[in-house]
Short mmCIF file of C-alpha atoms in Angstrom, two decimals:
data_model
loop_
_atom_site.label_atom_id
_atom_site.label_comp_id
_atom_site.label_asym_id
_atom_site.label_seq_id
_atom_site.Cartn_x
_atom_site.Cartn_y
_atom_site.Cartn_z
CA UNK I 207 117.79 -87.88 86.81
CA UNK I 208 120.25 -87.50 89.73
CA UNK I 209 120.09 -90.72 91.47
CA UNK I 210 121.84 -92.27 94.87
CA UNK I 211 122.36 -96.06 95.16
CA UNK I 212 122.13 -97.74 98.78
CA UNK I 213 123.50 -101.45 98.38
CA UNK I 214 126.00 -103.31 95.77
CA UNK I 215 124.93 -106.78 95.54
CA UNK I 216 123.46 -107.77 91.89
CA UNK I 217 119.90 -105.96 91.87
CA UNK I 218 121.99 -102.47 92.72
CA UNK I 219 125.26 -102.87 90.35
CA UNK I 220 122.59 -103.82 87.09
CA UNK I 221 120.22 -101.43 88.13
CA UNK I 222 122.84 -98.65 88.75
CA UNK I 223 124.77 -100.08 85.42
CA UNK I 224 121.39 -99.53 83.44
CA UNK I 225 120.69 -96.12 84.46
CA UNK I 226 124.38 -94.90 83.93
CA UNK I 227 124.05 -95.96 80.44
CA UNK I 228 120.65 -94.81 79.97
CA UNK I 229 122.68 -91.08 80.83
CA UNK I 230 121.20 -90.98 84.52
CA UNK I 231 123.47 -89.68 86.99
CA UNK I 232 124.58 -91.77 89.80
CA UNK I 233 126.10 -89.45 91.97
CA UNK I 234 126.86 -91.60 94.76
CA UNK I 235 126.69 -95.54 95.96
CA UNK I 236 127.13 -96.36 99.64
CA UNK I 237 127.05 -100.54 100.77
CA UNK I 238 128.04 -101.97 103.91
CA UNK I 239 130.28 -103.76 101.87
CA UNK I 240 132.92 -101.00 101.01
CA UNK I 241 135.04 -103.03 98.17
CA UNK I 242 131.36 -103.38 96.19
CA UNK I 243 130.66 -99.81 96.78
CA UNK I 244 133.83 -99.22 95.32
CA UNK I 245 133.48 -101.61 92.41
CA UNK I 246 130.48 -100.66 91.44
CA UNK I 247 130.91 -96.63 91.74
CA UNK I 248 133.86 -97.24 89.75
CA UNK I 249 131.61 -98.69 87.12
CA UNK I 250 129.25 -96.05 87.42
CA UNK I 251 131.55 -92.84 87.63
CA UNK I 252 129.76 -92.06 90.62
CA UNK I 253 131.75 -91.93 94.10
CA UNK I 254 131.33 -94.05 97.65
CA UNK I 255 130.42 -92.73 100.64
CA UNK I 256 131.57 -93.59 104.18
CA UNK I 257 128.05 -93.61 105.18
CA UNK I 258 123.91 -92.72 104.95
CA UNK I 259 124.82 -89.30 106.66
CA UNK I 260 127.07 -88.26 103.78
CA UNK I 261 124.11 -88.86 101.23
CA UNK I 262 122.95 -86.19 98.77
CA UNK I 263 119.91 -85.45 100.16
CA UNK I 264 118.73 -83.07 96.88
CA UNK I 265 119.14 -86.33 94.50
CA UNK I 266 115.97 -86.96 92.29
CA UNK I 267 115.86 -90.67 93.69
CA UNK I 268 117.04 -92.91 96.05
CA UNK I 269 117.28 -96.74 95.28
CA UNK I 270 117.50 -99.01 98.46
CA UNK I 271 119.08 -102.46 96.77
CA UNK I 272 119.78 -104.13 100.74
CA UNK I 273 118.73 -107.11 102.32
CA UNK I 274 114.86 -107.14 102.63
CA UNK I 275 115.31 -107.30 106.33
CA UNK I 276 117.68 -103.89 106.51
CA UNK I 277 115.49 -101.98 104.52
CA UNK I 278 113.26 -100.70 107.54
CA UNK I 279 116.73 -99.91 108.84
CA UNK I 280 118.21 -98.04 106.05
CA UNK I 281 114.53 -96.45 105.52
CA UNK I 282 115.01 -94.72 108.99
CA UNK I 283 118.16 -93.01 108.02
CA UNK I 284 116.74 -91.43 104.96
CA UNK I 285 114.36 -89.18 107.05
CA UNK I 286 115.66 -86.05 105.60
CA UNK I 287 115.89 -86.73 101.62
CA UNK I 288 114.23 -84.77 99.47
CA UNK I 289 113.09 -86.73 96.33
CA UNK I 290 111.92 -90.22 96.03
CA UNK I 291 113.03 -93.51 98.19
CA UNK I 292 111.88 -96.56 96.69
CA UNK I 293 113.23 -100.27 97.17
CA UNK I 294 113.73 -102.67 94.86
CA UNK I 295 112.35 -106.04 96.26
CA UNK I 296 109.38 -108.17 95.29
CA UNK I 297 108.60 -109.08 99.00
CA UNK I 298 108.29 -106.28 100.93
CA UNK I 299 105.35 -104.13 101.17
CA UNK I 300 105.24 -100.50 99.92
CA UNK I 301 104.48 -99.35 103.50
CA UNK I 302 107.58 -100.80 105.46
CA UNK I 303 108.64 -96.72 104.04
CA UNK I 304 105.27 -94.84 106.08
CA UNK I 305 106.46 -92.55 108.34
CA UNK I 306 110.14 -92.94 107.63
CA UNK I 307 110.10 -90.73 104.22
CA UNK I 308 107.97 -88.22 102.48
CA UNK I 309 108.30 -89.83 98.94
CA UNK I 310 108.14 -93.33 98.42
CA UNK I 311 107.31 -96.54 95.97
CA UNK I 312 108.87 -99.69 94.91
CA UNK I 313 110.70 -99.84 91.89
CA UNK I 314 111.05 -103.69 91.29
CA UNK I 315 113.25 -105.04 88.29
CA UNK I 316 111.52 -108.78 87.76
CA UNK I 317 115.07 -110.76 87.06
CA UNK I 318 117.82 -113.14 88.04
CA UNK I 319 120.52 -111.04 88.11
CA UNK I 320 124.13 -112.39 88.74
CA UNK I 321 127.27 -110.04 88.93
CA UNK I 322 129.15 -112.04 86.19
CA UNK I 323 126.07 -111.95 83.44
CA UNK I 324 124.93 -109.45 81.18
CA UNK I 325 120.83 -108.65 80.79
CA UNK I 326 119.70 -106.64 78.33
CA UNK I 327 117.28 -104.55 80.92
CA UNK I 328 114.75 -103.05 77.89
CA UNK I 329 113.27 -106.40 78.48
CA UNK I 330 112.85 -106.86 82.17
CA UNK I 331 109.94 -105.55 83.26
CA UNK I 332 109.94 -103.02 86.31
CA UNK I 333 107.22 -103.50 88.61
CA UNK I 334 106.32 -100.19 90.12
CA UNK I 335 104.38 -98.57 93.12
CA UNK I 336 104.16 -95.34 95.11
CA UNK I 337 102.57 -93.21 97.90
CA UNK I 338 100.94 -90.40 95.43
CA UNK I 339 100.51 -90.33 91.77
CA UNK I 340 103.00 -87.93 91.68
CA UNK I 341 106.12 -90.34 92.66
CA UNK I 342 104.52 -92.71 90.49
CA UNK I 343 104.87 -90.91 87.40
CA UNK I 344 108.15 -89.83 88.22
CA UNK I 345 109.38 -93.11 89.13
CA UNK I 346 107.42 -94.41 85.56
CA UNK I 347 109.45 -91.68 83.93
CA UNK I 348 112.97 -93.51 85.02
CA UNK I 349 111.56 -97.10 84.28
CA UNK I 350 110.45 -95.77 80.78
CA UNK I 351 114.12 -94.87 79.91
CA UNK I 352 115.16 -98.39 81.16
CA UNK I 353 112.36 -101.13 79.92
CA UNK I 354 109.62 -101.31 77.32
CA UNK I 355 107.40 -103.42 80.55
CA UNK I 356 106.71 -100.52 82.83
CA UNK I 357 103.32 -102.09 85.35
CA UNK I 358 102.12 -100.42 88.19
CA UNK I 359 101.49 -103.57 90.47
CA UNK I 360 100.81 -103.27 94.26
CA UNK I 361 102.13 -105.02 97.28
CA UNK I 362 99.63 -108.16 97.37
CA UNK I 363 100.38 -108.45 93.36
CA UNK I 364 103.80 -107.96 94.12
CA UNK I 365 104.11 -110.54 96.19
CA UNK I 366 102.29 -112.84 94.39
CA UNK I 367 104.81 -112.16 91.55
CA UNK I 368 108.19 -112.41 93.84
CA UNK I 369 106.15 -115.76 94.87
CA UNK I 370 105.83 -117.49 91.31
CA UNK I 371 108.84 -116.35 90.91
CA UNK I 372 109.84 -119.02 92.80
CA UNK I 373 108.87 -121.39 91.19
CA UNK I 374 109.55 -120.52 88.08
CA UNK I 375 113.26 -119.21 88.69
CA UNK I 376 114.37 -120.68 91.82
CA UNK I 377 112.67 -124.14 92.10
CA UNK I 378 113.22 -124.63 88.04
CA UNK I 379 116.67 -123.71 88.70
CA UNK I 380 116.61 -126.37 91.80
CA UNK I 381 115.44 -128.82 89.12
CA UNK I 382 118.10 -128.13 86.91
CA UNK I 383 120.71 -128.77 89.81
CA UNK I 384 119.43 -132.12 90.62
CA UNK I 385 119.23 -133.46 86.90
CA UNK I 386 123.23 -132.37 86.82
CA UNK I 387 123.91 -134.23 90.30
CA UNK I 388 122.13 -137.74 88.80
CA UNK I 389 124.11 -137.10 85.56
CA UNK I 390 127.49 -136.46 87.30
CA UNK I 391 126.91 -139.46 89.59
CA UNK I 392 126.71 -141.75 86.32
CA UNK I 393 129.56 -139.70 84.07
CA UNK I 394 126.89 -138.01 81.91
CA UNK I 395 127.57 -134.76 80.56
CA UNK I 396 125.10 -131.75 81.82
CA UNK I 397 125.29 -130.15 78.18
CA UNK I 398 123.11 -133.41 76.57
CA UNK I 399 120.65 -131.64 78.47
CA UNK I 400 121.07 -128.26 77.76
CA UNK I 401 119.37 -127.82 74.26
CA UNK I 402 116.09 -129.51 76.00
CA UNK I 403 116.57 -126.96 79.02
CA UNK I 404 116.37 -124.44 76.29
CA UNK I 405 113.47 -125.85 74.47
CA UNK I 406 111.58 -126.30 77.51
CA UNK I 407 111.17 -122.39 78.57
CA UNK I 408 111.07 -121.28 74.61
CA UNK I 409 107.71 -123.25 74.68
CA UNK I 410 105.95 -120.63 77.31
CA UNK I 411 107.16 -118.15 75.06
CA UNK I 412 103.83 -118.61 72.97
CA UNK I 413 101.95 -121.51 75.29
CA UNK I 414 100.18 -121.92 78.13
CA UNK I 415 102.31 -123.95 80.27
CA UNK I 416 100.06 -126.05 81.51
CA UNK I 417 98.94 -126.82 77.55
CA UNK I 418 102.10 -128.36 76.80
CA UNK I 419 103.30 -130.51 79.77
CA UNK I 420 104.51 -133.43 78.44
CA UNK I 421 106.31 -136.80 80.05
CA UNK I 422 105.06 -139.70 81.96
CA UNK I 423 102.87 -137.99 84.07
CA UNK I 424 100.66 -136.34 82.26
CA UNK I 425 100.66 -139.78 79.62
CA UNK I 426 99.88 -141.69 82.85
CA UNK I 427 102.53 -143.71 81.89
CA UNK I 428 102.70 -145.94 85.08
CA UNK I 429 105.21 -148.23 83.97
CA UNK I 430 107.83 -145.71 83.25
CA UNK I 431 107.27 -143.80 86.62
CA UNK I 432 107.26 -147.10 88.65
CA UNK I 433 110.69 -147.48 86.75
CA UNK I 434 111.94 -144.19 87.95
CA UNK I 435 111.00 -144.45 91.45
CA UNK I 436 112.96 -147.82 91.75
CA UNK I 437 115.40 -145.87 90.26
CA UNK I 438 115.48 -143.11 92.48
CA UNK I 439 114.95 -145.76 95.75
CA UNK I 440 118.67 -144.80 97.39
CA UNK I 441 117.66 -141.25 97.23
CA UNK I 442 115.18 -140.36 99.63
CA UNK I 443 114.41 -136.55 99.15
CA UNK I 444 114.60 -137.03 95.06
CA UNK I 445 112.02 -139.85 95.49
CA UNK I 446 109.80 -137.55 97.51
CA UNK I 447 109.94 -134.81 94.94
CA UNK I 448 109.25 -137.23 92.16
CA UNK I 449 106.14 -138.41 93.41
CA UNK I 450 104.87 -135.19 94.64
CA UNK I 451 105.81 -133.20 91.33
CA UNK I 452 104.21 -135.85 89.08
CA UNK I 453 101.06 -136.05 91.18
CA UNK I 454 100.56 -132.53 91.33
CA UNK I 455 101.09 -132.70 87.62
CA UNK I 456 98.13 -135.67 87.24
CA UNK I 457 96.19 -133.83 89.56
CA UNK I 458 96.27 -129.93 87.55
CA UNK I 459 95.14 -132.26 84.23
CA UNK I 460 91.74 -132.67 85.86
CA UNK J 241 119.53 -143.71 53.20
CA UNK J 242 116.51 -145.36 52.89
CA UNK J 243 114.09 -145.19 56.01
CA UNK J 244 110.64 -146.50 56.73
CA UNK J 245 109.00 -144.82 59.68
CA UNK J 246 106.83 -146.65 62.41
CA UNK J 247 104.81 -144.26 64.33
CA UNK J 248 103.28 -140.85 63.72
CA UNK J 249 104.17 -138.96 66.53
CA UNK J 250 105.85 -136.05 67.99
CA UNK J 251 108.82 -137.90 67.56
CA UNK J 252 108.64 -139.96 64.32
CA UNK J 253 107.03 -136.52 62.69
CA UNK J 254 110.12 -134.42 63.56
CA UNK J 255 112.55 -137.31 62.66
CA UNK J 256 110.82 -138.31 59.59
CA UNK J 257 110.76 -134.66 58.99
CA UNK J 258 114.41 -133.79 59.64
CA UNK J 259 115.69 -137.28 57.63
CA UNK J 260 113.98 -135.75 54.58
CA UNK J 261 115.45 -132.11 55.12
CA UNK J 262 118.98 -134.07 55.04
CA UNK J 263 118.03 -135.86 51.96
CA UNK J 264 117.23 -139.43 53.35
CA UNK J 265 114.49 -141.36 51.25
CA UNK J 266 111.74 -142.08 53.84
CA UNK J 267 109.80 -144.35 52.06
CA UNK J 268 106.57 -145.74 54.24
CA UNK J 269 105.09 -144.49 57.27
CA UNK J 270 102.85 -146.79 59.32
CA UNK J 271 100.91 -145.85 62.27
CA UNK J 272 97.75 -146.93 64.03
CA UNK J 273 96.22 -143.53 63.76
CA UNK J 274 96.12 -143.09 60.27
CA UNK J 275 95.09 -139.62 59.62
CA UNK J 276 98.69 -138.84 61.49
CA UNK J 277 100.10 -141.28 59.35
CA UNK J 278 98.67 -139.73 56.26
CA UNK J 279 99.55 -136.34 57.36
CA UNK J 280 103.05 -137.44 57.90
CA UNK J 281 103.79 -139.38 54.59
CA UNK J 282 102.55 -136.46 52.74
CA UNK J 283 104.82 -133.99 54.59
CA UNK J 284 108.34 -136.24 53.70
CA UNK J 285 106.97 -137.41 50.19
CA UNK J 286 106.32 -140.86 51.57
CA UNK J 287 103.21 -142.99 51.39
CA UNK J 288 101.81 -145.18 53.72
CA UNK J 289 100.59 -148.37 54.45
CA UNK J 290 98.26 -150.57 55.64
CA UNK J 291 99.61 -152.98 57.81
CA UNK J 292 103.41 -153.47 58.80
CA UNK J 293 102.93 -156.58 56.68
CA UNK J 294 103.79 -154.16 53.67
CA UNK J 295 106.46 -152.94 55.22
CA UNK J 296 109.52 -152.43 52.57
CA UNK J 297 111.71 -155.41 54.41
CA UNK J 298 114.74 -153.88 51.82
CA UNK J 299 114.88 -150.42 53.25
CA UNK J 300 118.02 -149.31 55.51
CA UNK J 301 116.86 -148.10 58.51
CA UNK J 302 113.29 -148.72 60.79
CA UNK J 303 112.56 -145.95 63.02
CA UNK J 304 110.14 -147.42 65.80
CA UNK J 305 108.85 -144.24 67.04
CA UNK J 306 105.42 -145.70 69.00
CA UNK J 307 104.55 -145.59 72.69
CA UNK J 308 107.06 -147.34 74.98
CA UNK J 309 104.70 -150.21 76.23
CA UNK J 310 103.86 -151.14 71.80
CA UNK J 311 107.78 -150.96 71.13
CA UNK J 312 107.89 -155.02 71.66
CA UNK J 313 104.70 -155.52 69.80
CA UNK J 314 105.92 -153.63 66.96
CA UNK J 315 109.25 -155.25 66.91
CA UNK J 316 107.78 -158.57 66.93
CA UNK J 317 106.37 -158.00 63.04
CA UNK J 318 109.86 -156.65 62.01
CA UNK J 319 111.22 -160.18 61.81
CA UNK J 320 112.53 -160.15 58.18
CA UNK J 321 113.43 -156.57 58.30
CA UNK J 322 117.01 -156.59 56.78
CA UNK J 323 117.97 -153.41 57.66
CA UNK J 324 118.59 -151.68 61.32
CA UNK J 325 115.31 -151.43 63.37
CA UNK J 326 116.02 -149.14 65.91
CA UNK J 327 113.63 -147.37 68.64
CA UNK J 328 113.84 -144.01 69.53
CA UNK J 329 112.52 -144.22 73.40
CA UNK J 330 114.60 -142.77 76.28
CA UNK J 331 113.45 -145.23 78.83
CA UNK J 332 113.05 -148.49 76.58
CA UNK J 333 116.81 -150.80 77.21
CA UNK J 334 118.24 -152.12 73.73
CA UNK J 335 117.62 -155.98 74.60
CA UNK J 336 113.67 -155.28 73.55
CA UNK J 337 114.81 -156.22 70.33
CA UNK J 338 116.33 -159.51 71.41
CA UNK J 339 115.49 -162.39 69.28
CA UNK J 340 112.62 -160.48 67.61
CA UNK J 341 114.91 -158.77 64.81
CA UNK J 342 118.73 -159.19 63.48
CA UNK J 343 120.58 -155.86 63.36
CA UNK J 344 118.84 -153.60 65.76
CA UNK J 345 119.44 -150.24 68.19
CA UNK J 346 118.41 -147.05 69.82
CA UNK J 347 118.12 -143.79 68.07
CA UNK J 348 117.08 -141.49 70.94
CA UNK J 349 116.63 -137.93 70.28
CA UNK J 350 116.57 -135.88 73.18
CA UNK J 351 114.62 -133.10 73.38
CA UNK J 352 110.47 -132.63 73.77
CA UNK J 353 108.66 -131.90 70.70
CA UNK J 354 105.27 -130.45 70.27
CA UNK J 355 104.14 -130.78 66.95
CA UNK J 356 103.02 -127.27 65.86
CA UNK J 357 106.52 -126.20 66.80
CA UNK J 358 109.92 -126.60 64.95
CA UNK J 359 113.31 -126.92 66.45
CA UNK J 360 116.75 -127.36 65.19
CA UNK J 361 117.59 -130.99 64.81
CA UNK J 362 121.10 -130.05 65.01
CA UNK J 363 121.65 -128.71 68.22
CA UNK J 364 119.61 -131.69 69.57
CA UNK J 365 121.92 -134.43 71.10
CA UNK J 366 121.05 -138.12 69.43
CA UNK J 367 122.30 -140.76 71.70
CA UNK J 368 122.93 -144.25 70.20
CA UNK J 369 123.48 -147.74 70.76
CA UNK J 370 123.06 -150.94 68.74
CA UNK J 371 124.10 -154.81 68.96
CA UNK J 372 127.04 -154.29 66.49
CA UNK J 373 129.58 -152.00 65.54
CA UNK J 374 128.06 -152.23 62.21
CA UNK J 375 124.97 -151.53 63.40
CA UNK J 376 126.36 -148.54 65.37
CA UNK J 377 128.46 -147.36 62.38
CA UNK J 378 125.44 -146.89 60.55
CA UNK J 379 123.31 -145.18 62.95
CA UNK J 380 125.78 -142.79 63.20
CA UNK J 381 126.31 -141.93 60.12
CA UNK J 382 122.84 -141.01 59.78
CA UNK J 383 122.73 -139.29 62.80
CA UNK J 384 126.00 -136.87 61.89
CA UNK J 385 123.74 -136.03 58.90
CA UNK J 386 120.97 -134.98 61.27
CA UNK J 387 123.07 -133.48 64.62
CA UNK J 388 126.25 -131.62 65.80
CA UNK J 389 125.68 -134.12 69.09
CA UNK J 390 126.08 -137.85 68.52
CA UNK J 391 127.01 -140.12 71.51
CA UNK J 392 126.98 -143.60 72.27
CA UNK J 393 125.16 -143.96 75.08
CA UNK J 394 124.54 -147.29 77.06
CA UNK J 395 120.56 -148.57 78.14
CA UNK J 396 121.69 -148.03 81.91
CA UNK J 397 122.74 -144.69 81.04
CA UNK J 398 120.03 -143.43 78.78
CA UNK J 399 117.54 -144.40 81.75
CA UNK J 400 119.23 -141.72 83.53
CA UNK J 401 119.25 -139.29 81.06
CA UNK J 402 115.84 -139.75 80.20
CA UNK J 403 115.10 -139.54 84.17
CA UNK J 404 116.71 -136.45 83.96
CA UNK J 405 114.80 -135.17 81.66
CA UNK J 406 112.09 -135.98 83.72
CA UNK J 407 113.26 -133.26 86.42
CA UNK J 408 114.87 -130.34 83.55
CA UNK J 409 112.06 -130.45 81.43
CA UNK J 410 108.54 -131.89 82.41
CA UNK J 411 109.13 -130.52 86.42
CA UNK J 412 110.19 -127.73 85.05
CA UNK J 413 107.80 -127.10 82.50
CA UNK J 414 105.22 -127.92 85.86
CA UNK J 415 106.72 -125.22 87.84
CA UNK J 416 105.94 -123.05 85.01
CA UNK J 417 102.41 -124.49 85.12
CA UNK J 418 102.10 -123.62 88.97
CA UNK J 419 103.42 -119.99 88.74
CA UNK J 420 100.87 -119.59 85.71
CA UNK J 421 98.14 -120.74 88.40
CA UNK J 422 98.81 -118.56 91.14
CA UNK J 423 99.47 -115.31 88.61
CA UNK J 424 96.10 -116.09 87.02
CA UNK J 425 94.14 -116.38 90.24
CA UNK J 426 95.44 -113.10 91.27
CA UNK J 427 94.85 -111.02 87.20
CA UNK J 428 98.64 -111.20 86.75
CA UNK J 429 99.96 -111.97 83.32
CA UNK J 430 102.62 -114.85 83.34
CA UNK J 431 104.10 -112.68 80.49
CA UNK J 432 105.50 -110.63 82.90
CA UNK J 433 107.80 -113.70 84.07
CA UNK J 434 108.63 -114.90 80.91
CA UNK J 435 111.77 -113.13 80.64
CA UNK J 436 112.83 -114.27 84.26
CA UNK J 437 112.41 -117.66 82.63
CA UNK J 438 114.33 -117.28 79.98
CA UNK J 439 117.26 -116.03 81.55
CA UNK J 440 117.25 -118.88 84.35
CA UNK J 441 117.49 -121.47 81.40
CA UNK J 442 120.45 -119.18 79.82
CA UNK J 443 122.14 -118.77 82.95
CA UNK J 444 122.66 -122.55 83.37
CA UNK J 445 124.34 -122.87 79.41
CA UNK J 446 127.54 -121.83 80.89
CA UNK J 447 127.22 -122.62 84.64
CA UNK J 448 127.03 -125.44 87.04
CA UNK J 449 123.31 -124.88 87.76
CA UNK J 450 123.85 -125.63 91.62
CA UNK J 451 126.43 -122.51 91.75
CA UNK J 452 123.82 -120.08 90.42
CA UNK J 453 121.42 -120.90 92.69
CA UNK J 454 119.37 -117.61 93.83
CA UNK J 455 116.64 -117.06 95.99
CA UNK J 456 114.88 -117.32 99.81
CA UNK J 457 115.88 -120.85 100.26
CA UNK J 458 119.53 -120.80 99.74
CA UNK J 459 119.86 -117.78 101.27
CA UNK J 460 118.16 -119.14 104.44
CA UNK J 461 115.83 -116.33 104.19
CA UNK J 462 113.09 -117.69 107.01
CA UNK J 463 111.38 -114.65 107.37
CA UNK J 464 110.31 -114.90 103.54
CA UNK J 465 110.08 -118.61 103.32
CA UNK J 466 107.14 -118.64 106.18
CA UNK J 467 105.77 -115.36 104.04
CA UNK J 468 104.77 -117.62 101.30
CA UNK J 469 104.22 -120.63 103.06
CA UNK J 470 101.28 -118.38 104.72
CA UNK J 471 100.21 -117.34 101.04
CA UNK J 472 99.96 -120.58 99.97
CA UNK J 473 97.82 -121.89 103.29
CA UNK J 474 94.81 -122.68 100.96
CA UNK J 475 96.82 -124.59 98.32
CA UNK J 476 97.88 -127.75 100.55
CA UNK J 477 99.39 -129.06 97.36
CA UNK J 478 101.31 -126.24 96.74
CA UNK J 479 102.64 -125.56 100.33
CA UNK J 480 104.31 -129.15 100.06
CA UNK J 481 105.97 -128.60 97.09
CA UNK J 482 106.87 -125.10 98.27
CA UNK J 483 108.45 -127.01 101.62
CA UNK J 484 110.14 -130.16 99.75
CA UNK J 485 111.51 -128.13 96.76
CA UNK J 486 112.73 -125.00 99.46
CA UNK J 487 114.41 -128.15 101.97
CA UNK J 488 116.01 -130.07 98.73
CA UNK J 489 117.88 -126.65 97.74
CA UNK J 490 119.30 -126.20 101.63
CA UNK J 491 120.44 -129.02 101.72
CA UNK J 492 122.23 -129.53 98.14
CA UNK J 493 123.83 -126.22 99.94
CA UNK J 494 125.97 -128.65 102.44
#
């Protein structure tokens, strides 16, 4: 497939990295940010543009990789392309495209992606939706070559989906950063931790999450959390968090 | 070594179990539930025992592996123990033993351990302490038999690792629990996130988890953050944590 990137950040360069090695052709990447257009087309073999009116308009597909608020934006300039547009974000509906292009979907990679970290994309699964069947099966044709979980999920799943992602990426992640901050404050290394961080999210691998909490608030251990809270007195917001986590996690026993 | 084993839990079975692996002699295994016990002794060729009045007062090592609130209990029938007793609780300080037994310490293994599921005792960091130097020699050589991660770690400081833990693994492991909710109410398979999981824990193995913070909060994304907080109207629970979890991560930012 011939394919045009708009946007460099993370979700564009693995995405466009993916496809290049899966023996798609990116013919061309344009970003707002010209040094990551550049870097990344350079990666890519493909070539920058100095803007959306310089973009192949007989390309197979078009992946939008911007902002979630300039994708409306971009969306308008793509009036006149002739295969398929589709964006890659888990929070924006499939419709933010009606009117602006003929051929549409959402071609959503569920990941963390940073610049400076490999994936292995076979096992991220792409998240897909379109305007007719027959973008969707051209779209599911691409995600084939790039994961072995291809779903068709639609913009209320999707959503829901970018939303527990939340959770379980960017509030574990938050989690993670305030365990390091207490250890730092009292010279303990972060990498004690580490092998339990690891343990922790092999467990859902097999389990049910909620089947294997474990710690003083699911024991009802009152001692030890009355212990942590005096602990945790001179710090306001991690006090907060500690009682609300643990009594959300007393209350989903019930 | 020789090692008698008080307790049959997560913790005494995977310590018991990983003692035997390395070619210690565990000799008894007590516990109040004694089917666990039983099930326990048989698995490290060990027997059990009535009462801790039978307990082998010649043996090397105890391992006190019982609740937190039964570790003083326990340690006041160890009295002519003439070996190390030593408890294996993150959030118990060393003076428990005062004046109950002679040579005594902490033998804390940190990780979580389910029992159906095995992990690698050597990647898991044991953190020690004892009232002597002799008393710490010994418990670490046993522990460099067991782990590639020995550290003497004081009671002050093991509360905060153990608190910690709290936040990088049982928080965690909730947020997991949450996300699993909210995909379930909606038909979504949490296996689609499991590899977003995965690669959030990975991610932090070789960076400063505040650095690699991603997502709506950090990027002061308002438009999205009052997107889910309107999703998760009917989940008052939810919304909070949503709201303290999104504020703690802006302002770590500062």
């Amino acid at each position: 497939m011939k394919v045009v990137i708009v946007g460099a950040g993370n979700v564009a360069t693995h995405l466009a990295k993916a496809l290049f090695e899966r023996d798609h052709q990116v013919l061309q990447v344009w970003s707002k940010h010209e040094e990551n257009a550049l870097a990344l087309a350079k990666a890519v073999d493909a070539v920058t543009i100095p803007s959306l009116e310089n973009l192949e308009l007989n390309a197979d597909l078009c992946l939008v990789s911007v902002k979630d608020d300039a994708i409306a934006a971009v969306a308008e300039q793509l009036g006149g392309f002739k295969g398929i547009v589709a964006h890659t974000a888990g929070a924006v509906p499939l419709h933010i495209f009606d009117g602006k292009v003929n051929n549409y979907g959402v071609f959503y990679p569920l990941q963390t992606f940073s610049k400076a970290k490999d994936v292995d994309f076979r096992t991220i699964p792409l998240c897909l939706e379109a305007n007719s069947s027959d973008s969707l099966n051209a779209l599911r044709e691409v995600a084939q070559t790039l994961s072995q979980t291809v779903r068709e999920v639609n913009s209320d799943q999707r959503k829901i989906l970018h939303l527990s992602a939340v959770f379980a990426c960017n509030f574990v992640n938050h989690m993670y950063a305030l365990a390091d901050e207490m250890l730092k404050a009292n010279n303990l290394d972060f990498k004690l931790i580490v092998p339990l961080i690891q343990e922790t999210a092999l467990k859902v691998v097999d389990n049910t999450p909620g089947l294997v909490q474990t710690g003083p608030a699911i024991r009802h251990d009152e001692e030890t959390m009355v212990a942590h809270q005096q602990m945790l007195e001179s710090h306001p917001q991690l006090l907060e968090i500690y009682k609300m986590v643990s009594n959300s996690i007393k209350n989903m026993e019930i």
